[in-house]
Coordinates of C-alpha atoms in Angstrom, one line a residue:
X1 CA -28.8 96.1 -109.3
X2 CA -31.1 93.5 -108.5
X3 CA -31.7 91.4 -105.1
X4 CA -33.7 88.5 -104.8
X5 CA -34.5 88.6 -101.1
X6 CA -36.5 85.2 -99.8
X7 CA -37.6 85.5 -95.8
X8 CA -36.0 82.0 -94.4
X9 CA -36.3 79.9 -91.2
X10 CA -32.6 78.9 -92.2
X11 CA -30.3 79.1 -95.4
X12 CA -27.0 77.6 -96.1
X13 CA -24.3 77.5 -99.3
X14 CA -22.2 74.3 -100.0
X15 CA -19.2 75.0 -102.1
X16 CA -16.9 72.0 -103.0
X17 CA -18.8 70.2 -100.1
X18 CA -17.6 72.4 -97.8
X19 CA -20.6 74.4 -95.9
X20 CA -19.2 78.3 -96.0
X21 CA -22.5 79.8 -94.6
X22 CA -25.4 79.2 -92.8
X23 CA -27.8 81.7 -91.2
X24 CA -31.0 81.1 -89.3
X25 CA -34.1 83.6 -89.1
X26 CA -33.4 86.1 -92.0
X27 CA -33.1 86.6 -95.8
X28 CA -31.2 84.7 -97.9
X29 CA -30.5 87.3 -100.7
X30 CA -29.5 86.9 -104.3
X31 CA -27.5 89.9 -105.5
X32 CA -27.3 90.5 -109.4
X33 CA -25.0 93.4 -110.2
X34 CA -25.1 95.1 -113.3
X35 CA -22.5 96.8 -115.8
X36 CA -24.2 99.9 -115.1
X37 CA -24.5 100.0 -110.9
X38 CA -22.2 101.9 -108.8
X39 CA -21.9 102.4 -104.7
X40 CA -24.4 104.9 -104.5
X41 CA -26.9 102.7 -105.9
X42 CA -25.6 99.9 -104.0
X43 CA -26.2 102.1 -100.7
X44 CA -29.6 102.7 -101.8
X45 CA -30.0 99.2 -102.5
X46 CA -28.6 97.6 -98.8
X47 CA -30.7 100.6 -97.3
X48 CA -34.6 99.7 -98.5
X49 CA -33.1 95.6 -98.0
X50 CA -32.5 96.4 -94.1
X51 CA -35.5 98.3 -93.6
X52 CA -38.0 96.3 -95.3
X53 CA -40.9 95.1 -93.0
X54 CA -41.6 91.8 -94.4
X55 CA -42.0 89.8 -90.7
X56 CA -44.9 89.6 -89.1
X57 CA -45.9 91.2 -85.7
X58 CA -47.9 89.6 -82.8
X59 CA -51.0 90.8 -85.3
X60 CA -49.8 88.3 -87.9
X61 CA -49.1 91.7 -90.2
X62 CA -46.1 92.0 -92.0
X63 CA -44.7 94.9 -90.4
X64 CA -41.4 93.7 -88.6
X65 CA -38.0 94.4 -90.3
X66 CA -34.7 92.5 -90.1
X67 CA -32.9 94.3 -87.0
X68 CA -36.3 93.8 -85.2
X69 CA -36.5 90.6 -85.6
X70 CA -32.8 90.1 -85.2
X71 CA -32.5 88.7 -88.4
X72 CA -29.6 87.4 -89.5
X73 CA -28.2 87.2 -93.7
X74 CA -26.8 85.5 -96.5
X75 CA -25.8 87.1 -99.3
X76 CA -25.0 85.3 -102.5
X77 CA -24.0 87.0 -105.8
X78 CA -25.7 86.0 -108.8
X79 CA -25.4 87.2 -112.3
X80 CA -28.2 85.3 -113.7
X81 CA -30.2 87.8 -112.2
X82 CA -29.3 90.0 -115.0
X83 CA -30.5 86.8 -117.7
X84 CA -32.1 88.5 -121.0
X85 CA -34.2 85.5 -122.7
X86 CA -35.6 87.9 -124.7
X87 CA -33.8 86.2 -128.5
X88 CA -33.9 82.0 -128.6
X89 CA -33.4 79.9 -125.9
X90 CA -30.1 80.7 -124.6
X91 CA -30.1 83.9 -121.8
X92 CA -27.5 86.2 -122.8
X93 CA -25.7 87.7 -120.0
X94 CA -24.3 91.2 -121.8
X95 CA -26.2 93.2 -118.8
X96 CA -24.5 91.9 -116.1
X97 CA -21.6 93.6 -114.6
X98 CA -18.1 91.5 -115.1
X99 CA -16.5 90.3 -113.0
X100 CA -13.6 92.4 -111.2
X101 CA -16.4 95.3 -111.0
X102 CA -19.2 93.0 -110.1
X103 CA -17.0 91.3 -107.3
X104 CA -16.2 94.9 -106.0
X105 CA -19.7 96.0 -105.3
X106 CA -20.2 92.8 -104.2
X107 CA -17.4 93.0 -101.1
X108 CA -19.2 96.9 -100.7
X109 CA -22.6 95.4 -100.5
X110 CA -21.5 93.0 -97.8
X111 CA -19.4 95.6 -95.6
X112 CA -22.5 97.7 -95.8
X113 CA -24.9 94.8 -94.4
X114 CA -22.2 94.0 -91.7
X115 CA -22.5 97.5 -90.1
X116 CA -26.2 96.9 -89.9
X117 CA -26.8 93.5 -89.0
X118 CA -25.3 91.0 -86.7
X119 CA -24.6 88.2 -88.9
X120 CA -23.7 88.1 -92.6
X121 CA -23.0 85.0 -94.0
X122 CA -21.9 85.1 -97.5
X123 CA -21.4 83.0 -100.4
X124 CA -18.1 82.5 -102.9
X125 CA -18.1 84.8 -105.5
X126 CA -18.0 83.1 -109.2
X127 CA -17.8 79.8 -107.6
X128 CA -20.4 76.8 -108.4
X129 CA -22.3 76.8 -104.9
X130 CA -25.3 74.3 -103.8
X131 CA -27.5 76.7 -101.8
X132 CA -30.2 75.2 -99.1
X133 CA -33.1 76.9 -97.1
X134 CA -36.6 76.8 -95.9
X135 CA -38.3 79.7 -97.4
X136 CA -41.1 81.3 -94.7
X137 CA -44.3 81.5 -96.4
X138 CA -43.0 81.3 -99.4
X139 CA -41.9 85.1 -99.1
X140 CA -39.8 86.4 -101.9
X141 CA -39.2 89.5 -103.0
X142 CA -37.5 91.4 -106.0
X143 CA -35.7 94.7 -105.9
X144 CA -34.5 96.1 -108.7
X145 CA -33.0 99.2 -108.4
X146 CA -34.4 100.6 -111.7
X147 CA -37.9 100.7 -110.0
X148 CA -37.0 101.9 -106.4
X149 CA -34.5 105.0 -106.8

C-alpha cells in the first residue's frame, strides 16, 4: 500500500464538473492499493498517516500532527501509484490490486480515517477526477508500506 500524502492549505476533486470534496488545512492523500495489501496493513497504514508530525509548531519545527492541528482530509484512490516503468515506455499496472478488492480497502481505509478525524472528504473510486490544491511548502510525503511495517 502506498499513500502519497501532500500537507495542503486546501484541496478539492471535480468529477464530471461536479465538486464532490473539498477540505481546508490537511493532507490531500493519494492511496495506491496493491494486489497484495490486506486490512491489517491498511490499519498500520491510516495509523503512522494520522500520527505523522509534518506541521509546524510556534518554533517553525515540524512537530504538529493532523488532530493537533485539526486537520482535515481528502482521500483519493490511485492505482498509478503502483505504475512499474521498469520495460519500455508504457507503465504496466500488474501490481496494483483490482478493482472489487482495491475498492474494498479503499471504503476500510476511509471508515478508519473517519473515526480519527473530523472531516474526510473523499474522491470517486475508478472515476476520471480533476483534483485541485495548494500544496504547503511543497510538503509531500511517500508511505509505502513495504518500508514502514
Amino acid at each position: 500500500m502506498r499513500f502519497l500524502i501532500q500537507r495542503v492549505k486546501e484541496a478539492s476533486v471535480t468529477v464530471e464538473g461536479e465538486k464532490i470534496g473539498r477540505i481546508g488545512k490537511g493532507f490531500l492523500v493519494f492511496v495506491g492499493i496493491s494486489d497484495t495489501d490486506t486490512k491489517a496493513v491498511a490499519d498500520k497504514m491510516v495509523k503512522k498517516l494520522i500520527g505523522l508530525r509534518i506541521f509546524e509548531d510556534e518554533n517553525g519545527k515540524t512537530n504538529l500532527d493532523l488532530k493537533t492541528v485539526e486537520g482535515q482530509l481528502l482521500v483519493i484512490s490511485q492505482f498509478t501509484l503502483y505504475a512499474d516503468c521498469r520495460k519500455g515506455n508504457r507503465p504496466s499496472f500488474v501490481r496494483a490490486g483490482g478493482p472489487s478488492m482495491a475498492n474494498e480497502l479503499y471504503q476500510y481505509i476511509l471508515e478508519l480515517c473517519r473515526r480519527e478525524i473530523a472531516v474526510v472528504e473523499e474522491g470517486s473510486f475508478g472515476a476520471h477526477m480533476e483534483v485541485s490544491l495548494v500544496n504547503n511548502g511543497p510538503f509531500t510525503v511517500l508511505l509505502d508500506s513495504d518500508e514502514i511495517l
